[in-house]
Coordinates of C-alpha atoms and ligand atoms in Angstrom, one line a residue:
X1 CA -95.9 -41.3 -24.4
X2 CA -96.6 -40.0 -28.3
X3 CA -98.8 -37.5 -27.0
X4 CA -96.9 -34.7 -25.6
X5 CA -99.2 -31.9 -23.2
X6 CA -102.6 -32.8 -25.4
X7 CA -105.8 -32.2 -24.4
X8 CA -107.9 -35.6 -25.4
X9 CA -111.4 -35.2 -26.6
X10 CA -114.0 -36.9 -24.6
X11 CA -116.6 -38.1 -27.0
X12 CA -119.3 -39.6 -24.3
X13 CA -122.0 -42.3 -26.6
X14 CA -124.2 -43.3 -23.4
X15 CA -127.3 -42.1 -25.7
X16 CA -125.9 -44.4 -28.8
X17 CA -124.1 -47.0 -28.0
X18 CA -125.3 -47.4 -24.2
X19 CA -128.6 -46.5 -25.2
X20 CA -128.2 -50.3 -27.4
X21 CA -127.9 -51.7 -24.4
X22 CA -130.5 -53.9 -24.2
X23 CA -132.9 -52.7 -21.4
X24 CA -131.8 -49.1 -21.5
X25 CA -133.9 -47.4 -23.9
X26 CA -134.5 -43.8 -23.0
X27 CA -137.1 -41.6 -23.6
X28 CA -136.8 -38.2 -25.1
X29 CA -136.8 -36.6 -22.0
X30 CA -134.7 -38.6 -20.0
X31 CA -132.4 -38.1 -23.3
X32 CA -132.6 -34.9 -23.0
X33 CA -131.9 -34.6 -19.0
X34 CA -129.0 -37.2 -19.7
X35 CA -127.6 -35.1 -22.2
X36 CA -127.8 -31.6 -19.6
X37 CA -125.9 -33.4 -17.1
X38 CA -123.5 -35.0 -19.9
X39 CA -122.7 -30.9 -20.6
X40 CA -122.4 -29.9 -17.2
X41 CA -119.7 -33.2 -16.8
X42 CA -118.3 -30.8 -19.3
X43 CA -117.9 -33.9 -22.4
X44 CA -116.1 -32.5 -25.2
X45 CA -118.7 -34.9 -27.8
X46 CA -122.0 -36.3 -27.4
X47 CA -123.0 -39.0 -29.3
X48 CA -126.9 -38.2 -29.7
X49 CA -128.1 -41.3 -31.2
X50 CA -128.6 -43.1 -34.5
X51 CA -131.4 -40.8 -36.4
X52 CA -132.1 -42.8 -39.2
X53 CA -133.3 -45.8 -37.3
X54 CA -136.3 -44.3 -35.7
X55 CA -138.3 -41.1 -35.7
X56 CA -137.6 -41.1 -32.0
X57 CA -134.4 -41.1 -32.3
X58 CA -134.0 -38.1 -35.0
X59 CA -136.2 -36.1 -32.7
X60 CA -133.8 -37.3 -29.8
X61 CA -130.7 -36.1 -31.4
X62 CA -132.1 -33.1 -33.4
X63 CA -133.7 -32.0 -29.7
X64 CA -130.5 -32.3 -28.5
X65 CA -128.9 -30.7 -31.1
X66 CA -131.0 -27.4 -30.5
X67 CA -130.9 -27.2 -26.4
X68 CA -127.4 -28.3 -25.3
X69 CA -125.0 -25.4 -26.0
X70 CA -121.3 -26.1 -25.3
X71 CA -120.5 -30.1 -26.8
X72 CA -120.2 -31.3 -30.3
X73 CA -123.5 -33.2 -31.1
X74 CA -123.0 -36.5 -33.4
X75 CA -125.5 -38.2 -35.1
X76 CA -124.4 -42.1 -36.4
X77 CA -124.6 -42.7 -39.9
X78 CA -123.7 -46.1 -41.7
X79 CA -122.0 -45.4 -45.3
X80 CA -125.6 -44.9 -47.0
X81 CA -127.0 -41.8 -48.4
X82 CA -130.5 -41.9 -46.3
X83 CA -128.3 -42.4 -42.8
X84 CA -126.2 -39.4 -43.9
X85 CA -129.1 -37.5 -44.8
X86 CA -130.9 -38.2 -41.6
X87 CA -128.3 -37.2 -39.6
X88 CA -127.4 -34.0 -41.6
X89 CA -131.0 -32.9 -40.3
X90 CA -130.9 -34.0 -37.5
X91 CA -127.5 -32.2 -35.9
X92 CA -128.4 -28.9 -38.1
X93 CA -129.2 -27.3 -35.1
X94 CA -126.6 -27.5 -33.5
X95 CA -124.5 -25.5 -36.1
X96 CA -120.6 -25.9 -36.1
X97 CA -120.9 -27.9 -33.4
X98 CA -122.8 -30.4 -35.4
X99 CA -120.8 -34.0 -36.3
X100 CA -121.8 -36.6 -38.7
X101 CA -120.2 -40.0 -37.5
X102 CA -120.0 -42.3 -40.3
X103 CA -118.9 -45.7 -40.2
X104 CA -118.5 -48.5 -42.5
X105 CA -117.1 -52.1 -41.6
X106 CA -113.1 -52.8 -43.1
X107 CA -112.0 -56.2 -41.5
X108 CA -111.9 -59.3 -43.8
X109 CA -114.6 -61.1 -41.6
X110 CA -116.9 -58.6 -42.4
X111 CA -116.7 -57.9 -46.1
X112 CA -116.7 -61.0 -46.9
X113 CA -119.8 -62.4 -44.9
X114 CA -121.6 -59.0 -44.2
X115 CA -120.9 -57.1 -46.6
X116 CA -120.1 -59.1 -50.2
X117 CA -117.5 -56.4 -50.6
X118 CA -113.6 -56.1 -51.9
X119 CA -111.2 -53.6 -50.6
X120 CA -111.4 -51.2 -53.2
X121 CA -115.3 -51.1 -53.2
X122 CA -114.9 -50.3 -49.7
X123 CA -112.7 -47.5 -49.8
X124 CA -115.0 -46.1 -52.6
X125 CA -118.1 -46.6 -49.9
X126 CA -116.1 -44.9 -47.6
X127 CA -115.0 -41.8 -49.9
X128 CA -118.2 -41.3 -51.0
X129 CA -120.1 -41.6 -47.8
X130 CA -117.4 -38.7 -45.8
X131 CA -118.1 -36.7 -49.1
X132 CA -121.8 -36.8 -48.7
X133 CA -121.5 -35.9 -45.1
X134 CA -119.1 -33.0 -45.7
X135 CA -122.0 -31.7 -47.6
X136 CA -124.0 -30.8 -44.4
X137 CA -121.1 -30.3 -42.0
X138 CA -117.0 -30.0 -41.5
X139 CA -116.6 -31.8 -38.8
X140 CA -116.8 -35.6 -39.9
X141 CA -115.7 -38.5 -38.2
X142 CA -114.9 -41.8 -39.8
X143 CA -115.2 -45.3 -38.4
X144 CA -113.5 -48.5 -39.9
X145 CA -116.1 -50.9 -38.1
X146 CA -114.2 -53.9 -36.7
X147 CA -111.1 -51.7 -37.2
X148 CA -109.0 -53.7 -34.6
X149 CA -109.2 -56.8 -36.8
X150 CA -109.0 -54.9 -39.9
X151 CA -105.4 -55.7 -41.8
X152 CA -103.2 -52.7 -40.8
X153 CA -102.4 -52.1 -44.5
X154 CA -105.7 -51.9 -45.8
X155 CA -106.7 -50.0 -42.6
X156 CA -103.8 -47.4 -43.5
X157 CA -105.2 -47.0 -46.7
X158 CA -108.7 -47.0 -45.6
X159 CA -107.4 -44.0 -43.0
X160 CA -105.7 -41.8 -45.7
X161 CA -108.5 -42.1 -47.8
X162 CA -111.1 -41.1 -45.7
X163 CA -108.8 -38.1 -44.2
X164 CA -108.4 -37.2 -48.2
X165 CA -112.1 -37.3 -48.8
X166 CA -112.4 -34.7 -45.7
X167 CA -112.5 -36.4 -42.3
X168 CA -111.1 -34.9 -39.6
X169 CA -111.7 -37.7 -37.0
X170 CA -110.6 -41.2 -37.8
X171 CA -112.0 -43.7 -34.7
X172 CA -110.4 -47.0 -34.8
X173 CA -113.5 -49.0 -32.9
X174 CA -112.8 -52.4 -31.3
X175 CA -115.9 -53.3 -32.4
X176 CA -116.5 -56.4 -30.5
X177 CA -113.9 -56.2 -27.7
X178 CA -110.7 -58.8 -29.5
X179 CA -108.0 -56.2 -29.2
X180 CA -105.2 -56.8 -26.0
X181 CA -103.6 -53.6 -24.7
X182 CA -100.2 -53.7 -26.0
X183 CA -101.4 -55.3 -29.5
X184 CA -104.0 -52.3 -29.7
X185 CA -101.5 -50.2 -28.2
X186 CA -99.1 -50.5 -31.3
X187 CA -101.9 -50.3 -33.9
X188 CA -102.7 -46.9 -33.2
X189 CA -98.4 -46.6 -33.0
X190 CA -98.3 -47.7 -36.3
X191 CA -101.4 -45.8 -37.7
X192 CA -99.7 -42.8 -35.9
X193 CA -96.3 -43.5 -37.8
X194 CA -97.9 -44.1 -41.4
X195 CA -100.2 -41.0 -41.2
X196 CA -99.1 -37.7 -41.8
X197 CA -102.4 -36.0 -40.8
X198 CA -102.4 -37.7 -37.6
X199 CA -98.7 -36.3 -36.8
X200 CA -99.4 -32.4 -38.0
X201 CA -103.0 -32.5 -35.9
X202 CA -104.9 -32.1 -39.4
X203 CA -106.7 -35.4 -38.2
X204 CA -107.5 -36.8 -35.0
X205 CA -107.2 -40.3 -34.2
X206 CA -110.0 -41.6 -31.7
X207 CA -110.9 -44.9 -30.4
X208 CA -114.1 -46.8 -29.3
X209 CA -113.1 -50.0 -27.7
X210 CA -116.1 -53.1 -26.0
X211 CA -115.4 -54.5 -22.8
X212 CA -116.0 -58.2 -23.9
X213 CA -112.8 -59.1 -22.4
X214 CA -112.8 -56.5 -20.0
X215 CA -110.1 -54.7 -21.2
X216 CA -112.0 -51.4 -22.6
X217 CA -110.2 -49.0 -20.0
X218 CA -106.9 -51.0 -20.5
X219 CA -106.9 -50.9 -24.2
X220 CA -108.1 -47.2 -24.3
X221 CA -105.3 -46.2 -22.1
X222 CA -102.8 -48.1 -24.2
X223 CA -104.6 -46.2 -27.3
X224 CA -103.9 -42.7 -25.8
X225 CA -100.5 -43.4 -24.7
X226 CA -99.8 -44.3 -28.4
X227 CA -100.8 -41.2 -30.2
X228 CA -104.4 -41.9 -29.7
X229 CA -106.5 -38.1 -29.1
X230 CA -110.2 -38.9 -28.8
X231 CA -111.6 -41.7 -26.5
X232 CA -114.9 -42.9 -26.5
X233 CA -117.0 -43.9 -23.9
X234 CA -120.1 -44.2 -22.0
X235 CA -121.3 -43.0 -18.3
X236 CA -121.4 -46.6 -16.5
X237 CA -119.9 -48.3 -19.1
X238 CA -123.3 -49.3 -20.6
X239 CA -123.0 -50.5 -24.1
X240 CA -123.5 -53.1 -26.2
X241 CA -123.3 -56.9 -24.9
X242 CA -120.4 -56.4 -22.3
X243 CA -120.5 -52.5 -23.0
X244 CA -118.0 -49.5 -23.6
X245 CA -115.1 -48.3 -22.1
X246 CA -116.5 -46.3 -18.7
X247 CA -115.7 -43.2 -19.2
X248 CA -115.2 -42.5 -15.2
X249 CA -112.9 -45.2 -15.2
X250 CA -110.6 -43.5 -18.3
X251 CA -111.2 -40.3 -16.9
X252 CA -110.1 -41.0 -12.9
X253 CA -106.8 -43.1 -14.4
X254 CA -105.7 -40.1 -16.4
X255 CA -106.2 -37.7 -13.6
X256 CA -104.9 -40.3 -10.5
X257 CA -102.1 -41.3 -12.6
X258 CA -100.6 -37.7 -14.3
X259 CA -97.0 -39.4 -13.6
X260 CA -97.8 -42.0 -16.0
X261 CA -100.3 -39.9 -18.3
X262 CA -97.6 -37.0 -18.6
X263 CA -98.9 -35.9 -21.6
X264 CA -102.8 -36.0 -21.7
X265 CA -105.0 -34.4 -19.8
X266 CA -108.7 -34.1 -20.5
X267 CA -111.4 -31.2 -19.4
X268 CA -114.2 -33.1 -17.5
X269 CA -115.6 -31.5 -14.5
X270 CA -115.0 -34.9 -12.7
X271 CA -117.0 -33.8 -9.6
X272 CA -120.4 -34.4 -11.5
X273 CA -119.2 -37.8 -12.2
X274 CA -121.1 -39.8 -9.2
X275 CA -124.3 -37.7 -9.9
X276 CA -124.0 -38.5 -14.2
X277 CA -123.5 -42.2 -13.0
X278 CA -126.3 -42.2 -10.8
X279 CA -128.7 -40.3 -13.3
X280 CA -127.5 -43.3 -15.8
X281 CA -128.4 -45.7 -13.6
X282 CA -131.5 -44.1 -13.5
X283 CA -132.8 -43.4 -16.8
X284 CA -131.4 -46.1 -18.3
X285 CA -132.6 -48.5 -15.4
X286 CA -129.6 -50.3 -15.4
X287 CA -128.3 -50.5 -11.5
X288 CA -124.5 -49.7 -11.0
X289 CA -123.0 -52.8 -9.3
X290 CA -121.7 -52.0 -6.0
X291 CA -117.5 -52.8 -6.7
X292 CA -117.7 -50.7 -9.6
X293 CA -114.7 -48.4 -9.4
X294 CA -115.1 -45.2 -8.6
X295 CA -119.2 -44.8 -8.4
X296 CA -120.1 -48.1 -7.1
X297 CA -121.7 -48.1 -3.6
X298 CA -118.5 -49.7 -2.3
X299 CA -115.7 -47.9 -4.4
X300 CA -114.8 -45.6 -1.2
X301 CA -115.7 -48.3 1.6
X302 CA -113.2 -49.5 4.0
X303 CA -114.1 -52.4 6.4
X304 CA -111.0 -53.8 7.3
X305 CA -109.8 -52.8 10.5
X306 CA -106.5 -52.0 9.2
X307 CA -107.5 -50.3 6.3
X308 CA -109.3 -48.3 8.7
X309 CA -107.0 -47.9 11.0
X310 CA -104.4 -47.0 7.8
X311 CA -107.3 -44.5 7.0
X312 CA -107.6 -42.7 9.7
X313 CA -103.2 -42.1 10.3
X314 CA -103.2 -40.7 6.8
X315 CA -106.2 -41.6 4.4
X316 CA -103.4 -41.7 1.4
X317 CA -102.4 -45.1 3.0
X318 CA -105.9 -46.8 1.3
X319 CA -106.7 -44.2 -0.5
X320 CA -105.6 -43.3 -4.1
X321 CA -108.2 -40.6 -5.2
X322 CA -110.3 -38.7 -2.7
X323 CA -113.9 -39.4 -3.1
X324 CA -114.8 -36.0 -3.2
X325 CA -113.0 -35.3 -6.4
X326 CA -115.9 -37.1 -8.3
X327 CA -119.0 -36.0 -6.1
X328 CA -118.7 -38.0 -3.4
X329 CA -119.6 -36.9 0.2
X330 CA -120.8 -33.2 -0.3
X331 CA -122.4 -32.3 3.2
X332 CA -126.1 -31.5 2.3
X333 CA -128.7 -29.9 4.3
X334 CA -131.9 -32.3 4.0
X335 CA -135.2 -31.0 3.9
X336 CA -137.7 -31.7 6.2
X337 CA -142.0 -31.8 5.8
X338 CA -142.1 -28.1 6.6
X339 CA -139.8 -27.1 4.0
X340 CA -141.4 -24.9 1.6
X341 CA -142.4 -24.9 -2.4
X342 CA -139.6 -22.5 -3.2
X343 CA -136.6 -24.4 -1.2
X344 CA -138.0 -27.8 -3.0
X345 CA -137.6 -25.7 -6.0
X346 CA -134.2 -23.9 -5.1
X347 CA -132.6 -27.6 -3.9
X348 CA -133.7 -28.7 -7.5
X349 CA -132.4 -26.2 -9.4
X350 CA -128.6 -26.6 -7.3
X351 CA -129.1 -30.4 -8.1
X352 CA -129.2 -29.2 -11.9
X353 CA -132.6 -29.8 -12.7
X354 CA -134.5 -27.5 -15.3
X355 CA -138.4 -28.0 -14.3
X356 CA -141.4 -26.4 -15.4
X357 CA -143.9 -24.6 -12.6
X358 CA -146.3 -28.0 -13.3
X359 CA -143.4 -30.3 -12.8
X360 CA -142.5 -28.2 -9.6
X361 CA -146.1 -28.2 -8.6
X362 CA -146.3 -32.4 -8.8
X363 CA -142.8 -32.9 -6.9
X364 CA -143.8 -30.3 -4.3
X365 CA -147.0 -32.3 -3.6
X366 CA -145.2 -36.0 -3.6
X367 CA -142.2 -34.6 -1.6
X368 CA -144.9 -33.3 1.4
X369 CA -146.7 -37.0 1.0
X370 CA -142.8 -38.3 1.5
X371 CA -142.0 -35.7 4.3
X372 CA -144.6 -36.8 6.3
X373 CA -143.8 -40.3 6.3
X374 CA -140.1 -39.5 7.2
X375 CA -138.0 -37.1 9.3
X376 CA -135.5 -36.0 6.2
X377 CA -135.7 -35.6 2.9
X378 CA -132.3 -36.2 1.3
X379 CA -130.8 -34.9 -1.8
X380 CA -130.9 -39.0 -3.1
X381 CA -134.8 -38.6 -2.0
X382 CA -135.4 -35.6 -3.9
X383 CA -133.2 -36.7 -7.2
X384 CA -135.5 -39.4 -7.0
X385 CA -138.6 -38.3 -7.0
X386 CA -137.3 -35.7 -9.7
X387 CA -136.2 -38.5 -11.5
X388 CA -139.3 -40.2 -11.6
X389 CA -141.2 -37.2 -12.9
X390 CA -138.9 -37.4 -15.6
X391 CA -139.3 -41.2 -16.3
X392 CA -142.9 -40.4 -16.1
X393 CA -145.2 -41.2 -19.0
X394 CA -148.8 -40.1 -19.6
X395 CA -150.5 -41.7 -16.5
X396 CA -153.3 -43.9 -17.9
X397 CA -153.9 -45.0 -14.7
X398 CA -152.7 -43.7 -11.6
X399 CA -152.6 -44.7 -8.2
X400 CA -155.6 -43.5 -5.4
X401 CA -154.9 -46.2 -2.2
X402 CA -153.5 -49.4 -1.5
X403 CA -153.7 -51.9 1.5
X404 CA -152.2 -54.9 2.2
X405 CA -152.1 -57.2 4.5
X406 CA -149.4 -60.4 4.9
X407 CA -148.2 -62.4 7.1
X408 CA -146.7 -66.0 7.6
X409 CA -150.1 -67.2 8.6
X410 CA -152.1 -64.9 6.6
X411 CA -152.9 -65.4 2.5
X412 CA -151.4 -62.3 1.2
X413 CA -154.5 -59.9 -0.3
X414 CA -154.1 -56.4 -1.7
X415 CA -157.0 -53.8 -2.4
X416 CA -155.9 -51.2 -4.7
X417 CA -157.6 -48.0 -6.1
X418 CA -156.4 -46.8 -9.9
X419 CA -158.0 -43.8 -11.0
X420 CA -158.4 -44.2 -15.5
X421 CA -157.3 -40.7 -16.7
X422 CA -160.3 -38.4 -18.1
X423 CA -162.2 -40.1 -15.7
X424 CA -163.7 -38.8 -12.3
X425 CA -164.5 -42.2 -11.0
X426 CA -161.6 -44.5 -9.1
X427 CA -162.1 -48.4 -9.5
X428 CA -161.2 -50.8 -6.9
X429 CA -160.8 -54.4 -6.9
X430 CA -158.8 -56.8 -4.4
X431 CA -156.6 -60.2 -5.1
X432 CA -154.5 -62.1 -3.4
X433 CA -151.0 -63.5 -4.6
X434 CA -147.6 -65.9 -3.3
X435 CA -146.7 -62.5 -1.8
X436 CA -148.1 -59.1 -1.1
X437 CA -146.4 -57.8 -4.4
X438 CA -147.8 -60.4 -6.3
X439 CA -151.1 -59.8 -4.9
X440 CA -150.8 -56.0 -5.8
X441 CA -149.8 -56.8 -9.0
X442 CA -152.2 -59.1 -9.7
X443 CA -154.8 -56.5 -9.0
X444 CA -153.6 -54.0 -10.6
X445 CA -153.5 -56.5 -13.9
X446 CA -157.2 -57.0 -13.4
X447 CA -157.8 -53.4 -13.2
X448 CA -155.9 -52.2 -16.2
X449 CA -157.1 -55.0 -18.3
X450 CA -153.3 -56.2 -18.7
X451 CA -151.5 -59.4 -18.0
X452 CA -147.5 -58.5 -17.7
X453 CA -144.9 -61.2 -16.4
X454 CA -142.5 -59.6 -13.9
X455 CA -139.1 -60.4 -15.3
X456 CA -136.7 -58.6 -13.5
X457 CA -137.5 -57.0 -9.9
X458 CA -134.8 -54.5 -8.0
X459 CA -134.9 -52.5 -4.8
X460 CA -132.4 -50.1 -3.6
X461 CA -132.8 -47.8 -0.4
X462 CA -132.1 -44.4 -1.7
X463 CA -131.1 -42.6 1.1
X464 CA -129.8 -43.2 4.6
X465 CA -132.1 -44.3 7.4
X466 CA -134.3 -47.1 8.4
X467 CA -137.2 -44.6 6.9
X468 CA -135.0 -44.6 3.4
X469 CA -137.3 -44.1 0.2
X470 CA -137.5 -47.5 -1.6
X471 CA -136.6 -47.5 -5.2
X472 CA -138.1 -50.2 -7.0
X473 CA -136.6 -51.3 -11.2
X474 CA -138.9 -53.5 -12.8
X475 CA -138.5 -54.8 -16.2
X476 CA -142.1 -56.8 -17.3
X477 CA -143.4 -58.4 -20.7
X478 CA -146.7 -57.7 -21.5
X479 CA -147.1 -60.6 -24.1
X480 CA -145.3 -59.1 -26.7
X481 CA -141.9 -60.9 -25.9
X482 CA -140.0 -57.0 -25.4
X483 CA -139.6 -55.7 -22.3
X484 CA -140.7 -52.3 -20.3
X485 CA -139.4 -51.0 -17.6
X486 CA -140.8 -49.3 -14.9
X487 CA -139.5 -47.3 -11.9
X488 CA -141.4 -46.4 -9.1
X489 CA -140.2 -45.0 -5.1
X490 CA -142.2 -44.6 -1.9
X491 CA -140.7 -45.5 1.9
X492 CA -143.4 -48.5 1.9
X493 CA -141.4 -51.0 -0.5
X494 CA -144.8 -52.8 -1.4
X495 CA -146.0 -49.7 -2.7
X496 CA -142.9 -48.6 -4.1
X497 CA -143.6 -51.8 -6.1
X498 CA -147.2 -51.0 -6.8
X499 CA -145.7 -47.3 -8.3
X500 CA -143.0 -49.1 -10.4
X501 CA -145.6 -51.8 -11.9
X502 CA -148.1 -49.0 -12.6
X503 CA -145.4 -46.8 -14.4
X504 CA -144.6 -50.3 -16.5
X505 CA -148.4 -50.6 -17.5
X506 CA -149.2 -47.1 -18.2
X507 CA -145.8 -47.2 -21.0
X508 CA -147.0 -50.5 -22.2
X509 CA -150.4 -48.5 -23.2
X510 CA -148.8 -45.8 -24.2
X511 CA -146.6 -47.5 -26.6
X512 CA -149.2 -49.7 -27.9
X513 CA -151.4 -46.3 -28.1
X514 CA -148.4 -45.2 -30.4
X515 CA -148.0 -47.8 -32.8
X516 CA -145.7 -49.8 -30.4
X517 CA -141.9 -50.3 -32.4
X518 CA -139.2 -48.3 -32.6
X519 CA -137.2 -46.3 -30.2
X520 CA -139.4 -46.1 -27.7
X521 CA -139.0 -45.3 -23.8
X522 CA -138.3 -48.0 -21.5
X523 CA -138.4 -50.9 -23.8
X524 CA -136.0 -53.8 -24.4
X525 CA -135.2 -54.6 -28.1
X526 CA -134.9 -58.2 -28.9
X527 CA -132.3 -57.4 -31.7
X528 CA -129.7 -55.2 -31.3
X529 CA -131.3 -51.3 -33.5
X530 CA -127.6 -50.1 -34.4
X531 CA -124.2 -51.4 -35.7
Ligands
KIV601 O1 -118.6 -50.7 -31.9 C1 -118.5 -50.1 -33.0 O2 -117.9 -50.4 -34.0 C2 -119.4 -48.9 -33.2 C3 -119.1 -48.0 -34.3 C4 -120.3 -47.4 -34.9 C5 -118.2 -46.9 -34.0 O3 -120.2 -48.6 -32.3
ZN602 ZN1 -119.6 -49.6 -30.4

């Protein structure tokens, strides 16, 4: 172990580099909520985004920059004066706790056949680029794009010169997920040996590694055992094509395995990791697979009769981390229909949500239509429903009644009722479809005056109970060949669906009412926005 009794830096890029992950684009508001809960996990760094790519994404990070006290706040910047610039502005906020994360590609591959450049020009890129960025703040951080692939000379030399020109963070990325754990391992070694910064603590070293062979977690961990004192990750894992190292994952081996991680430890609250996860999941509307260590649905599950058995002689037998460590299994009282406005609004505010009297007003009124259709309304229930007020965008059209009927023998038909906003009168119309979604849908098209093909369609039970609230992920193209998603939840799964196509159509018409590209909520890039 080269690190001896460190505390690592946790720099979390769910909002960057998961937010590139295609179908998770955020809105600012579901940013921002991300980025609360990311504080209360207690990250050390929060990559805010990319500003120069988008106005919605300077307003994302410079919003961030101004309301979440306690984190760094980055803002990506390639080597380029207007990316610098951008982010400058956009982390001012924040004040000392502002970052600029500049990052320029070193590896052969890529200055020959993206960039056009030789090895000095790319040092003086480099130089230059930390310079301009020391202009607006101290704390810099530098990445050698591709750095894993990058000849460890010329990466040395890359390293020392960007330390000289004033960064204080070097991050070694594994850009597209190559590097093997002992080869990565004895990179950072030898980066460690060759640079004195790195050895006095003037400079950090960090690394950023893709999961494209799976080995994100491994070849972090071999990273940190080799001198290594920043990790970067994502909530989930979400990221670009196979994503980032998951930052539970990291987190739960350095804290399971402190006989073997002797001399790193790391400040994360870890038992507001299941709830970030699940907000992730969430906002980005990218579902959590169940085996996913530590917050998948089964992570915790025993079904074999001797594990259970095992379990219940002495839970260490199966066990190697107890669930409740990283938020699983908190007893909960759940509400019922006659709970009142201000224990809606209490349970919300211990679940860490920070609402407005109109957003309390909306959720009170869909929680009592919930209560009365089942006996308890869970935590999960109420997150959800929370959630979705979040997720919400301006409601173009909303939804007054629907009825279906189906059947084996019956030709599914739907009547549904949208009320236009602005406008006192509700419309109705009826269709039929393969399926009583399909019918709904269908209607619903006819109504809006829209023709979206369903892509993708999910449905998880939210809570416990054969009266469960129906969540329902829907990602839908609405002729434009991008997708947008839309979440809806109700204990009737057909109208669950109804909700989740309606929330689709009213961002479709809200984008378009926009000006349509760019960072916008719920919508699915066709080519990857960042590096
Ligand atoms: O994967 C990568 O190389 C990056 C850099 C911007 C750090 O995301
Ligand atoms: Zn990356």
């Amino acid at each position: 172990m080269k690190n001896k009794n460190q505390r690592i830096i946790v720099f979390d890029t769910t909002l960057r580099d998961g937010e590139q992950c295609p179908g998770a684009s955020m809105n600012l508001r579901e940013k921002l909520e991300v980025a609360r809960q990311l504080a209360r996990l207690k990250v050390d760094v929060i990559e805010a985004g990319f500003p120069v790519i988008s106005d919605g994404d300077f307003t994302a990070v410079q919003t961030i920059a101004r309301e979440i006290k306690g984190p760094i706040i980055a803002g990506l910047a390639r080597c380029v004066a207007k990316d610098i610039d951008a982010a400058g502005h956009a982390v001012k906020p924040a004040g000392r706790r502002g970052r600029i994360h500049v990052f320029l590609a070193t590896s052969k591959i890529h200055r020959e056949f993206k960039l056009g450049k030789a090895q000095d020009e790319i040092i003086r890129l480099a130089v230059e680029g930390v310079k301009r960025a020391k202009g607006f703040v101290d704390d810099v951080e530098f990445s050698p794009e591709d750095g894993s692939r990058t000849e460890p000379d010329f990466l040395i030399q890359v390293c020392k010169a960007a330390i000289k020109a004033g960064a204080t963070t070097i991050n070694i990325p594994d850009t597209v997920g190559w590097a093997v754990p002992d080869q990565f391992g004895a990179l950072i070694s030898q980066l460690h040996e060759a640079v004195p910064e790195f050895q006095s603590g003037k400079a950090v070293i960090s690394v950023h590694c893709h999961n494209d062979l799976g080995l994100a977690v491994a070849n972090s961990l071999a990273a940190l055992a080799n001198g290594a004192r920043q990790v970067e990750c994502t909530i989930n894992g979400i990221g670009e094509r196979a994503g980032n190292a998951s930052l539970e994952e990291i987190v739960m081996a350095i804290d399971t395995r402190k006989d073997v991680y002797t001399g790193v430890a790391c400040n994360i609250n870890t038992r507001e990791i299941l709830k970030s996860s699940r907000l992730v999941s969430r906002m980005s509307g990218l579902a959590v697979q169940r085996s996913k260590a530590i917050v998948g649905e089964n992570a915790f599950a025993h079904s074999s009769g001797i594990h259970q058995d095992g379990m219940l002689k002495k839970r260490e037998t199966y066990e190697i981390m107890d669930p409740k460590r990283v938020g699983w299994g908190g007893t909960e009282l759940p509400l019922t229909k006659h709970s009142g406005r201000a224990a809606v609004a209490a349970r919300m505010r211990h679940l860490g949500f920070k609402m407005s009297d109109t957003d309390i007003t909306s959720i009170f009124a869909r929680f009592k239509e919930i209560g009365d259709k089942k006996k308890f309304v869970y935590d999960d229930d109420l997150r959800t429903l929370v959630e979705g007020q979040i997720t919400e965008v301006p409601e173009t059209w909303s939804l007054e009644y629907l009825n279906v009927t189906s059947g084996n023998q019956t030709v599914p038909t739907a009547t549904v009722k949208l009320k236009r906003a602005g406008s006192d009168q509700a419309m109705i119309d009826a269709g039929t479809g393969d399926g009583p979604v399909d019918a709904a849908l269908k209607a619903i098209d006819r109504l809006t005056a829209t023709r979206g093909i369903l892509i993708d369609y999910s449905l998880r039970a939210v809570s416990q109970g054969k009266d469960a609230l129906g969540e329902v992920t829907i990602k839908a193209d609405f002729g434009s060949g991008e997708l947008v998603t839309g979440k809806g939840a109700s204990t009737d799964v057909i109208e669950a669906s109804a909700r989740a196509y309606l929330n689709a159509v009213n961002r479709h018409l809200n984008e378009k009412a926009e000006g349509g590209v760019g960072s916008k909520s719920g919508k699915v890039r066709p080519a990857r926005k960042g590096p």
